[in-house]
């Protein structure tokens, strides 16, 4: 494009702007890619901000409050105090060694961000940093997904993967702003480790393997789900060995990652020596030894020139290696040095285990198996694209595609066993779906692009040129095919836009509620906010003595310590089943026995959650049967059939007498019999259960009511000291 | 690498030991076995062959994986653990007749068996539709076969998408409102 030099100024300007805008194709492509990635980065961040805009910048749920409290402690007291912290404010009177029983990755990350911002003279509050950590790391995950997609397939797949994972509800559910939980950082670390490992296997470079070891260290420091990595990677190596893809690159990558990763992981106190002692980590060690055997046999084969000798040697070596490995495993397991699989992970392999043996694990709603609608809710179109993507991966098998297929299948199976693990499967599903989208769109656009070439038999340039000879014969159907391809591309665009609409709707309606603040629609359609939890916790903070001990069900422990700043008996860590069972027994006994238990635990206040006035269904009466089961698991005096009538759990007149007089019933329904909750219904109508309660005249002997929040959701009772003997 | 050659050498080892001389074998275990039981025991002449271990083709593996995917996505594990009925029932309040209810309403994470299986089938159908579209764009087939693949693929995708949207609208009444 020649610039004419007629009038120097304006034309120079014209030609300058034209010339500078006319980029080469490679630069155009780079510009498009960078701008897409930038937009996806911003999109991933802002899609998660619904609850901050609707309510306020606060921490959601239960577990994040513990993480927030520890991060606050870290920023105030420094790292060494944090690492050696013994907390006497929870699990009274046992206390908890916090430094040795948590995964510090999340707290250290948030503290580093906080200190960086302070260094740059942005004096933000640590709470804001905590709230926004998850969206920030979600944006980073999209970038890693782009590079991962590029590694597995090509840049187009990487871009689609980044876009899909930015708004996928399966990931958003645990990484909204305010959800300050381990998974916020852990999914980023997981994908980073996998990407670096696949890169190491593809290139065979020691540097990438070292990177993957450090990525693994970050993952171990962030989440207990690192066990998935330490079992998936050896399984992948095993599959590669079986399919005959052993190579030096694989050897270098796996050895470096395993050894260095294991050594680094032992730096976390909570993990300790589990990598050599726990049954869940033995698979990795076994595959490590198998790799050494493979390398040794390869070297011997190279040295020997005699195949018959080598075959004999092969037989002996393999037999002896398997024997020695088996004996070592047997001795280790029998002597107790290698501990068996813990209940949490064993229930993934045998899903019926938790239901029969460990009620605490079975009671968590996130641990239930997954129904089809949860999959649809969290994945939408990706459920169609996933099998298609698998097909494309199988068409073009390579080391990297084998990895993503294995990751996708194993994580999808585990997601089927436990709803919470849909989160772990999300990156794999997004990546494989991106492969399907990219391959399909590539096919369709190559159909389109061949039409632009005049069909000459000899032309060999341009895309899809191998079709040019066949195009001569298909001359009549060209416009039809071109229209068909355009129609299909419009269809693909339509499906992806429906996906985006679905994701936005799901994020806005289902996954952006803080759980600590409840919202409901009033009679006139206006929104009513119930802030009862925080009201109760602040009442505790301001109106009870500083050394007061609060007894409540374990769900609320973290929130009480973080916001109420008081000592609790049990909290969400659930590390001591007997202690929780003691509390469960107290809640389900008659008031006199419960009073003895409460005196033995030094309890000053009891806190219960009651949803009968508002219709809130996640209250303690609905959780009551779990208290009975867990208590009955340790104390056989508590029997579940005592509280049921014909196998049914009732609170109305037909309820069992033990139910009508147990402590939980009394505390929840004290003075409730006088309250009219709904127009046209008798007094004492429980809106959450939909029945009129059976025992309205409740008298408390050893407790007295201390505080009930404005919507009766949280009720606090004071334990009276024993009466003086006369 | 190891298992395949292992089975072959075992096969050749037993074959070699029965007819040719076994002084050429350097395997000590084989030599010990030759002396201890088999110097006075005569092994019978069998026509058995050790099963040879060949890896299945990628597409065979893919079809098995598709089946597993169908089971997982239909909520098979949920069915095994929670044991919901195959189809729910509700009693008509006026006439008293029992009417079947296909979709468990009220919760996102609950299902009856039949609804899970039908939804899983729709998802797999959509996936197969996309696969058939890709097969239709393959160059080495006759034009009529390509056209039929294309129509089958497009109709599968459309049916699967429409049905899945219908199912989710029935299940979650407030969907997209």
Coordinates of N, CA and C in Angstrom, one line a residue, chain A residues 132-225:
Chain A
X132 N -11.5 -11.3 48.0 CA -11.2 -11.3 46.6 C -10.1 -12.2 46.2
X133 N -9.6 -13.0 47.1 CA -8.5 -14.0 46.7 C -9.1 -15.0 45.7
X134 N -10.3 -15.5 45.9 CA -10.8 -16.6 45.1 C -11.0 -16.1 43.6
X135 N -11.7 -15.0 43.4 CA -11.8 -14.6 42.0 C -10.5 -14.3 41.3
X136 N -9.5 -13.7 42.1 CA -8.2 -13.5 41.5 C -7.6 -14.8 41.0
X137 N -7.6 -15.8 41.8 CA -7.0 -17.0 41.4 C -7.8 -17.8 40.4
X138 N -9.1 -17.5 40.3 CA -9.9 -18.1 39.2 C -9.4 -17.5 37.9
X139 N -9.2 -16.2 37.9 CA -8.7 -15.6 36.6 C -7.3 -16.2 36.3
X140 N -6.5 -16.4 37.2 CA -5.2 -17.0 36.9 C -5.4 -18.4 36.4
X141 N -6.4 -19.1 36.9 CA -6.6 -20.5 36.4 C -7.0 -20.5 34.9
X142 N -7.7 -19.4 34.5 CA -8.0 -19.4 33.0 C -6.8 -19.3 32.2
X143 N -5.8 -18.5 32.7 CA -4.6 -18.4 31.9 C -3.8 -19.7 31.8
X144 N -3.8 -20.4 33.0 CA -3.1 -21.7 33.0 C -3.9 -22.7 32.1
X145 N -5.2 -22.6 32.1 CA -6.0 -23.5 31.2 C -5.7 -23.2 29.7
X146 N -5.5 -21.9 29.4 CA -5.1 -21.6 28.0 C -3.8 -22.3 27.6
X147 N -2.8 -22.2 28.5 CA -1.5 -22.8 28.2 C -1.6 -24.4 28.1
X148 N -2.4 -24.9 29.0 CA -2.6 -26.3 29.0 C -3.3 -26.8 27.7
X149 N -4.3 -26.0 27.3 CA -5.0 -26.4 26.1 C -4.1 -26.3 24.9
X150 N -3.2 -25.3 24.9 CA -2.2 -25.2 23.8 C -1.3 -26.4 23.8
X151 N -0.9 -26.9 25.0 CA 0.0 -28.0 25.1 C -0.7 -29.3 24.6
X152 N -2.0 -29.4 24.9 CA -2.6 -30.7 24.5 C -3.0 -30.7 23.1
X153 N -3.6 -29.6 22.6 CA -4.2 -29.6 21.3 C -3.6 -28.5 20.4
X154 N -4.2 -27.3 20.5 CA -3.6 -26.2 19.8 C -4.1 -24.9 20.5
X155 N -3.7 -23.7 20.0 CA -4.0 -22.5 20.6 C -5.5 -22.2 20.6
X156 N -6.2 -22.7 19.5 CA -7.7 -22.5 19.5 C -8.4 -23.2 20.7
X157 N -7.9 -24.4 20.9 CA -8.5 -25.2 22.0 C -8.2 -24.5 23.4
X158 N -7.0 -23.9 23.4 CA -6.6 -23.2 24.7 C -7.5 -22.0 24.9
X159 N -7.8 -21.3 23.9 CA -8.6 -20.1 24.1 C -10.0 -20.5 24.5
X160 N -10.6 -21.5 23.8 CA -11.9 -22.0 24.2 C -11.9 -22.5 25.6
X161 N -10.9 -23.3 26.0 CA -10.8 -23.8 27.4 C -10.8 -22.7 28.4
X162 N -10.0 -21.6 28.1 CA -10.0 -20.5 29.1 C -11.3 -19.9 29.2
X163 N -12.0 -19.7 28.0 CA -13.3 -19.1 28.1 C -14.4 -19.9 28.8
X164 N -14.3 -21.3 28.6 CA -15.3 -22.1 29.2 C -15.0 -22.2 30.7
X165 N -13.8 -22.2 31.1 CA -13.5 -22.4 32.6 C -13.8 -21.1 33.3
X166 N -13.8 -20.0 32.6 CA -14.0 -18.7 33.3 C -15.4 -18.6 33.9
X167 N -16.4 -19.2 33.2 CA -17.7 -19.1 33.7 C -18.4 -20.4 34.1
X168 N -17.6 -21.5 34.1 CA -18.3 -22.8 34.4 C -18.8 -22.8 35.8
X169 N -20.1 -23.1 36.0 CA -20.6 -23.1 37.4 C -20.0 -24.1 38.3
X170 N -19.5 -25.2 37.8 CA -18.8 -26.1 38.7 C -17.7 -25.5 39.4
X171 N -17.0 -24.6 38.8 CA -15.8 -23.9 39.4 C -16.3 -22.7 40.2
X172 N -17.3 -22.0 39.7 CA -17.7 -20.8 40.3 C -18.3 -21.1 41.7
X173 N -18.9 -22.3 41.8 CA -19.6 -22.6 43.1 C -18.7 -22.5 44.3
X174 N -17.4 -22.8 44.1 CA -16.5 -22.8 45.2 C -15.5 -21.6 45.1
X175 N -15.7 -20.7 44.2 CA -14.7 -19.6 44.1 C -15.3 -18.3 43.9
X176 N -16.5 -18.1 44.4 CA -17.1 -16.8 44.3 C -16.4 -15.9 45.3
X177 N -16.5 -14.6 45.1 CA -15.9 -13.6 46.1 C -16.6 -13.8 47.4
X178 N -15.7 -14.1 48.4 CA -16.3 -14.3 49.7 C -16.1 -15.8 50.1
X179 N -15.9 -16.7 49.2 CA -15.8 -18.1 49.5 C -14.3 -18.3 49.7
X180 N -13.8 -18.0 50.9 CA -12.4 -18.0 51.2 C -12.0 -19.4 51.7
X181 N -12.0 -20.3 50.8 CA -11.8 -21.7 51.2 C -10.6 -22.2 50.4
X182 N -10.1 -23.4 50.9 CA -8.9 -23.9 50.3 C -9.0 -24.2 48.8
X183 N -10.2 -24.5 48.3 CA -10.3 -24.9 46.9 C -10.1 -23.7 46.0
X184 N -10.2 -22.5 46.6 CA -10.0 -21.3 45.7 C -8.6 -21.3 45.1
X185 N -7.7 -21.6 46.0 CA -6.3 -21.6 45.5 C -5.9 -23.0 45.0
X186 N -6.6 -24.0 45.5 CA -6.1 -25.4 45.2 C -6.4 -25.7 43.7
X187 N -7.5 -25.3 43.1 CA -7.7 -25.7 41.7 C -6.7 -25.0 40.8
X188 N -6.3 -23.8 41.2 CA -5.2 -23.2 40.4 C -3.9 -24.0 40.5
X189 N -3.6 -24.4 41.7 CA -2.4 -25.2 41.9 C -2.5 -26.5 41.2
X190 N -3.7 -27.2 41.3 CA -3.8 -28.5 40.6 C -3.6 -28.4 39.1
X191 N -4.2 -27.4 38.5 CA -4.1 -27.2 37.0 C -2.7 -26.9 36.7
X192 N -2.0 -26.0 37.5 CA -0.7 -25.6 37.2 C 0.3 -26.8 37.3
X193 N 0.1 -27.7 38.4 CA 0.9 -28.9 38.5 C 0.7 -29.8 37.3
X194 N -0.5 -30.0 36.9 CA -0.7 -30.9 35.8 C -0.1 -30.3 34.5
X195 N -0.3 -29.0 34.3 CA 0.2 -28.4 33.1 C 1.8 -28.6 33.0
X196 N 2.4 -28.3 34.2 CA 3.9 -28.3 34.2 C 4.3 -29.8 34.0
X197 N 3.6 -30.7 34.6 CA 4.0 -32.1 34.4 C 3.9 -32.6 33.0
X198 N 2.7 -32.2 32.3 CA 2.5 -32.6 30.9 C 3.6 -32.0 30.1
X199 N 3.9 -30.7 30.4 CA 5.0 -30.0 29.6 C 6.3 -30.8 29.8
X200 N 6.6 -31.2 31.0 CA 7.8 -31.9 31.3 C 7.9 -33.3 30.5
X201 N 6.7 -34.0 30.5 CA 6.7 -35.2 29.8 C 6.9 -35.0 28.3
X202 N 6.3 -33.9 27.8 CA 6.4 -33.6 26.3 C 7.8 -33.2 26.0
X203 N 8.5 -32.4 26.8 CA 9.8 -31.9 26.4 C 10.9 -32.7 27.1
X204 N 10.7 -33.4 28.2 CA 11.7 -34.1 28.8 C 12.7 -33.2 29.5
X205 N 12.3 -32.0 29.8 CA 13.3 -31.1 30.3 C 13.2 -31.1 31.9
X206 N 14.4 -31.1 32.5 CA 14.5 -31.1 33.9 C 13.9 -29.9 34.6
X207 N 14.0 -28.7 33.8 CA 13.5 -27.5 34.4 C 12.0 -27.5 34.6
X208 N 11.3 -28.1 33.6 CA 9.8 -28.2 33.7 C 9.4 -29.2 34.8
X209 N 10.2 -30.2 34.9 CA 9.9 -31.2 35.9 C 10.1 -30.6 37.3
X210 N 11.1 -29.8 37.5 CA 11.3 -29.0 38.7 C 10.1 -28.1 39.0
X211 N 9.7 -27.4 37.9 CA 8.5 -26.6 38.1 C 7.3 -27.3 38.6
X212 N 7.1 -28.5 38.0 CA 5.9 -29.3 38.4 C 6.1 -29.8 39.9
X213 N 7.3 -30.0 40.3 CA 7.5 -30.4 41.7 C 7.1 -29.3 42.6
X214 N 7.5 -28.0 42.2 CA 7.1 -26.9 43.1 C 5.6 -26.6 43.0
X215 N 5.0 -26.9 41.8 CA 3.6 -26.8 41.7 C 2.9 -27.8 42.7
X216 N 3.4 -29.0 42.7 CA 2.9 -30.0 43.6 C 3.0 -29.6 45.1
X217 N 4.2 -28.9 45.4 CA 4.4 -28.4 46.8 C 3.3 -27.4 47.1
X218 N 3.0 -26.5 46.2 CA 2.0 -25.5 46.4 C 0.6 -26.2 46.6
X219 N 0.3 -27.2 45.8 CA -0.9 -27.9 46.0 C -1.0 -28.6 47.3
X220 N 0.1 -29.3 47.8 CA 0.1 -29.9 49.0 C -0.2 -28.9 50.2
X221 N 0.4 -27.7 50.0 CA 0.3 -26.8 51.1 C -1.1 -26.2 51.1
X222 N -1.9 -26.4 50.0 CA -3.2 -25.7 49.9 C -4.4 -26.6 50.2
X223 N -4.4 -27.9 49.9 CA -5.6 -28.6 50.0 C -5.3 -30.1 50.3
X224 N -6.2 -30.8 51.0 CA -6.0 -32.2 51.2 C -6.3 -33.0 50.0
X225 N -6.8 -32.4 49.0 CA -7.1 -33.1 47.7 C -5.8 -33.4 46.9

